Amino acid sequence: MYILAPSILSADFSKLGEDVKTVSDAGAQYIHLDVMDGAFVPSISFGMPVISSLRKTTDRVFDVHMMVEEPGRYAADLKAAGADLLCVHQEACRHLDRTINQIKELGMKVGVALNPATPVETLSCVLDQVDMILLMSVNPGFGGQKFIPYTLDKIRKLRAMLNERGLQTDIQVDGGVGLGNVRELMDAGANVFVAGSAVYKNDAAANVKAFLEIFHEEANK
Ligand code: DX5
Ligand code: ZN
């Protein structure tokens, strides 16, 4: 199944609830929430109070992307704020196995994210422990950056590794994803697509529908 996860980082923060409702009503399955701590990544975004306020606006899956050092410290608070799927960076967890288990024990789905320069083989020991793998296709920290072309090969490689083990784990791509390159990413083996600037520029509802139309076409090929 193909899933669209609009990133609210590119939304208008003065009317965030409304902007979340727009993409949710248009049919986006996930809401992608980028939490940044100013340490793992240069920028600071938002945290638990914003997530729990937004929880009232939609029942879509809250896909929380933690760009935070040692994100396990916040897992329980994020569960309480309404996170459904918690994604942590391999590069930010000293004890990744422990953090994965902690998230599962709290009853959330778990994802592990990799920066562009981190090879997919680093996840070989935990592949069957996670619900989703997030491949960053830009350096995390900011919206509106250009897709890094070599990450396409990482998608292919990871899908092949998963297939070899008979796993149908979700592969999420985040950064520089738009209507112009999403088909190529689908062909490579990704099935969950984060899009910030591509969704929130001009008409967000129309952009969501355009993505979903492509998903529909590809699924019925
Ligand atoms: C970047 C964030 C992304 C970002 C994507 O660090 O993880 O989710 O919002 O933005 P676009 O789609 O504009 O590249
Ligand atoms: Zn993200």
Tab-separated table of C-alpha atoms and ligand atoms in Angstrom:
chain	number	residue	atom	x	y	z
A	1	MET	CA	0.000	0.000	0.000
A	2	TYR	CA	1.236	3.497	-0.848
A	3	ILE	CA	0.999	6.117	1.871
A	4	LEU	CA	1.326	9.899	1.814
A	5	ALA	CA	2.747	11.565	4.915
A	6	PRO	CA	2.589	15.362	4.545
A	7	SER	CA	5.228	17.064	6.687
A	8	ILE	CA	3.747	19.992	8.573
A	9	LEU	CA	7.154	21.665	8.703
A	10	SER	CA	6.150	23.494	5.533
A	11	ALA	CA	2.670	24.379	6.813
A	12	ASP	CA	1.658	27.800	8.123
A	13	PHE	CA	2.341	27.591	11.873
A	14	SER	CA	-0.106	30.425	12.555
A	15	LYS	CA	-2.923	28.095	11.455
A	16	LEU	CA	-1.404	24.684	12.000
A	17	GLY	CA	-4.610	22.912	13.054
A	18	GLU	CA	-6.375	24.051	9.912
A	19	ASP	CA	-3.443	23.004	7.708
A	20	VAL	CA	-3.410	19.530	9.267
A	21	LYS	CA	-7.156	19.188	8.757
A	22	THR	CA	-6.835	20.194	5.092
A	23	VAL	CA	-4.414	17.373	4.223
A	24	SER	CA	-6.236	14.916	6.442
A	25	ASP	CA	-9.608	15.655	4.785
A	26	ALA	CA	-7.972	15.408	1.356
A	27	GLY	CA	-7.026	11.797	2.149
A	28	ALA	CA	-3.411	11.815	3.371
A	29	GLN	CA	-3.052	8.710	5.534
A	30	TYR	CA	-0.282	9.930	7.857
A	31	ILE	CA	0.651	13.288	9.359
A	32	HIS	CA	4.451	13.558	9.499
A	33	LEU	CA	5.661	15.519	12.532
A	34	ASP	CA	9.316	16.605	12.487
A	35	VAL	CA	10.699	17.098	15.995
A	36	MET	CA	14.146	18.783	16.075
A	37	ASP	CA	16.321	19.467	19.097
A	38	GLY	CA	19.002	21.861	17.809
A	39	ALA	CA	21.645	19.239	18.653
A	40	PHE	CA	21.150	16.227	16.383
A	41	VAL	CA	20.167	18.702	13.657
A	42	PRO	CA	20.945	22.443	13.553
A	43	SER	CA	17.334	23.584	13.767
A	44	ILE	CA	14.638	23.511	16.491
A	45	SER	CA	11.026	22.847	15.470
A	46	PHE	CA	8.328	21.838	17.986
A	47	GLY	CA	7.582	19.206	20.586
A	48	MET	CA	4.976	17.519	22.735
A	49	PRO	CA	2.559	20.438	23.389
A	50	VAL	CA	2.134	21.078	19.663
A	51	ILE	CA	1.630	17.383	18.919
A	52	SER	CA	-0.983	16.937	21.634
A	53	SER	CA	-2.873	20.047	20.471
A	54	LEU	CA	-2.906	18.773	16.888
A	55	ARG	CA	-4.141	15.390	18.074
A	56	LYS	CA	-7.601	16.934	18.447
A	57	THR	CA	-7.789	17.910	14.774
A	58	THR	CA	-7.515	14.487	13.082
A	59	ASP	CA	-7.531	10.739	13.635
A	60	ARG	CA	-4.881	10.097	10.969
A	61	VAL	CA	-1.713	8.239	11.937
A	62	PHE	CA	0.729	10.553	13.722
A	63	ASP	CA	4.129	9.678	12.286
A	64	VAL	CA	6.670	11.371	14.529
A	65	HIS	CA	10.164	11.789	13.088
A	66	MET	CA	12.539	12.392	15.981
A	67	MET	CA	15.607	14.362	14.898
A	68	VAL	CA	16.729	14.370	18.513
A	69	GLU	CA	19.706	12.916	20.414
A	70	GLU	CA	18.698	9.862	22.477
A	71	PRO	CA	15.016	10.052	21.539
A	72	GLY	CA	14.150	7.177	23.872
A	73	ARG	CA	14.091	9.808	26.634
A	74	TYR	CA	10.863	11.197	25.160
A	75	ALA	CA	9.096	8.018	24.023
A	76	ALA	CA	6.542	7.909	26.869
A	77	ASP	CA	5.762	11.625	26.582
A	78	LEU	CA	5.264	11.282	22.836
A	79	LYS	CA	2.922	8.344	23.336
A	80	ALA	CA	0.915	10.490	25.758
A	81	ALA	CA	0.896	13.348	23.224
A	82	GLY	CA	-0.683	11.056	20.621
A	83	ALA	CA	2.153	9.563	18.546
A	84	ASP	CA	1.198	6.343	16.728
A	85	LEU	CA	4.464	5.670	14.929
A	86	LEU	CA	7.743	6.803	16.428
A	87	CYS	CA	10.769	7.014	14.194
A	88	VAL	CA	14.240	7.409	15.684
A	89	HIS	CA	17.582	7.940	13.967
A	90	GLN	CA	20.082	5.109	14.161
A	91	GLU	CA	22.776	7.808	14.443
A	92	ALA	CA	21.106	9.303	17.547
A	93	CYS	CA	20.660	6.101	19.600
A	94	ARG	CA	23.612	4.619	21.455
A	95	HIS	CA	21.512	1.573	22.350
A	96	LEU	CA	19.246	1.218	19.351
A	97	ASP	CA	17.900	-2.208	20.334
A	98	ARG	CA	16.819	-0.892	23.737
A	99	THR	CA	15.141	2.159	22.206
A	100	ILE	CA	13.266	0.020	19.657
A	101	ASN	CA	11.957	-2.223	22.434
A	102	GLN	CA	11.016	0.720	24.612
A	103	ILE	CA	8.868	2.176	21.801
A	104	LYS	CA	7.186	-1.188	21.155
A	105	GLU	CA	6.484	-1.750	24.837
A	106	LEU	CA	4.691	1.599	24.949
A	107	GLY	CA	2.379	0.302	22.216
A	108	MET	CA	3.615	2.434	19.326
A	109	LYS	CA	4.838	1.335	15.933
A	110	VAL	CA	8.557	1.811	15.520
A	111	GLY	CA	10.626	3.194	12.685
A	112	VAL	CA	14.362	3.678	12.320
A	113	ALA	CA	15.711	6.522	10.196
A	114	LEU	CA	19.039	6.742	8.381
A	115	ASN	CA	20.827	9.875	7.229
A	116	PRO	CA	21.821	9.951	3.554
A	117	ALA	CA	25.441	8.936	4.266
A	118	THR	CA	24.560	6.004	6.567
A	119	PRO	CA	24.578	2.658	4.711
A	120	VAL	CA	21.458	0.484	4.875
A	121	GLU	CA	23.542	-2.522	5.962
A	122	THR	CA	23.826	-0.966	9.418
A	123	LEU	CA	20.246	-2.135	10.083
A	124	SER	CA	20.868	-5.754	9.178
A	125	CYS	CA	20.560	-6.946	12.829
A	126	VAL	CA	17.255	-5.158	13.511
A	127	LEU	CA	15.473	-5.427	10.153
A	128	ASP	CA	12.837	-7.816	11.473
A	129	GLN	CA	12.289	-5.769	14.637
A	130	VAL	CA	10.909	-2.610	13.029
A	131	ASP	CA	7.688	-1.588	11.283
A	132	MET	CA	9.274	1.016	9.034
A	133	ILE	CA	12.646	2.228	7.827
A	134	LEU	CA	12.973	5.901	6.953
A	135	LEU	CA	15.597	6.702	4.357
A	136	MET	CA	16.478	10.392	4.442
A	137	SER	CA	16.965	11.747	0.948
A	138	VAL	CA	18.234	15.124	2.203
A	139	ASN	CA	20.346	15.971	5.243
A	140	PRO	CA	17.783	16.309	8.016
A	141	GLY	CA	17.026	19.681	9.562
A	142	PHE	CA	15.158	21.729	6.994
A	143	GLY	CA	12.308	21.496	4.511
A	144	GLY	CA	12.546	22.483	0.872
A	145	GLN	CA	15.947	20.910	0.069
A	146	LYS	CA	16.937	19.091	-3.112
A	147	PHE	CA	16.658	15.287	-3.338
A	148	ILE	CA	20.107	13.627	-3.100
A	149	PRO	CA	20.232	11.260	-6.114
A	150	TYR	CA	22.442	8.508	-4.604
A	151	THR	CA	19.776	7.744	-1.992
A	152	LEU	CA	17.706	6.119	-4.743
A	153	ASP	CA	20.148	3.216	-4.783
A	154	LYS	CA	19.762	2.853	-1.025
A	155	ILE	CA	16.018	2.328	-1.500
A	156	ARG	CA	16.687	-0.430	-4.072
A	157	LYS	CA	19.283	-2.073	-1.861
A	158	LEU	CA	17.084	-1.987	1.241
A	159	ARG	CA	14.047	-3.372	-0.624
A	160	ALA	CA	16.228	-6.222	-1.899
A	161	MET	CA	17.494	-6.948	1.650
A	162	LEU	CA	13.915	-7.031	2.950
A	163	ASN	CA	12.718	-9.250	0.095
A	164	GLU	CA	15.563	-11.659	0.713
A	165	ARG	CA	14.263	-12.136	4.248
A	166	GLY	CA	10.617	-12.285	3.210
A	167	LEU	CA	9.826	-9.014	5.003
A	168	GLN	CA	7.300	-6.472	3.734
A	169	THR	CA	8.508	-3.657	5.964
A	170	ASP	CA	7.523	-0.125	4.952
A	171	ILE	CA	10.225	2.015	3.389
A	172	GLN	CA	9.630	5.725	3.920
A	173	VAL	CA	11.474	8.392	1.922
A	174	ASP	CA	11.838	11.889	3.347
A	175	GLY	CA	13.306	14.965	1.681
A	176	GLY	CA	12.882	16.488	-1.760
A	177	VAL	CA	9.960	14.213	-2.646
A	178	GLY	CA	7.489	15.652	-5.156
A	179	LEU	CA	5.054	14.765	-7.915
A	180	GLY	CA	7.969	14.761	-10.377
A	181	ASN	CA	10.044	12.014	-8.712
A	182	VAL	CA	7.585	9.949	-6.665
A	183	ARG	CA	7.057	7.324	-9.397
A	184	GLU	CA	10.797	6.692	-9.559
A	185	LEU	CA	10.867	6.233	-5.775
A	186	MET	CA	7.954	3.804	-5.967
A	187	ASP	CA	9.758	1.817	-8.673
A	188	ALA	CA	12.832	1.666	-6.445
A	189	GLY	CA	10.762	0.058	-3.667
A	190	ALA	CA	9.609	2.834	-1.332
A	191	ASN	CA	5.957	2.914	-0.257
A	192	VAL	CA	5.616	5.727	2.322
A	193	PHE	CA	6.298	9.239	1.063
A	194	VAL	CA	6.951	12.303	3.169
A	195	ALA	CA	6.347	15.576	1.360
A	196	GLY	CA	6.523	18.999	2.982
A	197	SER	CA	7.055	21.772	0.462
A	198	ALA	CA	5.490	19.736	-2.376
A	199	VAL	CA	2.239	19.452	-0.378
A	200	TYR	CA	2.052	22.857	1.281
A	201	LYS	CA	2.908	25.019	-1.725
A	202	ASN	CA	-0.178	26.590	-3.355
A	203	ASP	CA	-3.222	24.330	-2.893
A	204	ALA	CA	-2.448	21.645	-0.285
A	205	ALA	CA	-5.672	19.670	-0.831
A	206	ALA	CA	-5.082	19.551	-4.597
A	207	ASN	CA	-1.465	18.473	-4.080
A	208	VAL	CA	-2.513	15.639	-1.756
A	209	LYS	CA	-5.069	14.486	-4.326
A	210	ALA	CA	-2.441	14.571	-7.094
A	211	PHE	CA	-0.158	12.286	-5.034
A	212	LEU	CA	-3.018	9.914	-4.235
A	213	GLU	CA	-3.973	9.774	-7.906
A	214	ILE	CA	-0.429	8.641	-8.782
A	215	PHE	CA	-0.566	6.004	-6.014
A	216	HIS	CA	-3.858	4.749	-7.405
A	217	GLU	CA	-2.512	4.557	-10.961
A	218	GLU	CA	0.628	2.707	-9.902
A	219	ALA	CA	-1.285	0.274	-7.687
A	220	ASN	CA	-3.587	-0.622	-10.582
A	221	LYS	CA	-0.835	-1.083	-13.177
B	1	DX5	C1	13.679	17.386	6.997
B	1	DX5	C2	12.397	16.770	7.479
B	1	DX5	C3	11.395	16.591	6.413
B	1	DX5	C4	11.014	17.867	5.677
B	1	DX5	C5	10.778	17.491	4.256
B	1	DX5	O1	14.641	17.314	7.965
B	1	DX5	O2	12.640	15.490	8.041
B	1	DX5	O3	10.270	15.862	6.836
B	1	DX5	O4	9.901	18.528	6.196
B	1	DX5	O5	10.571	18.629	3.515
B	1	DX5	P1	10.523	18.623	1.939
B	1	DX5	O6	9.469	17.651	1.506
B	1	DX5	O7	10.189	20.041	1.600
B	1	DX5	O8	11.883	18.205	1.440
B	2	ZN	ZN	10.857	14.198	8.444
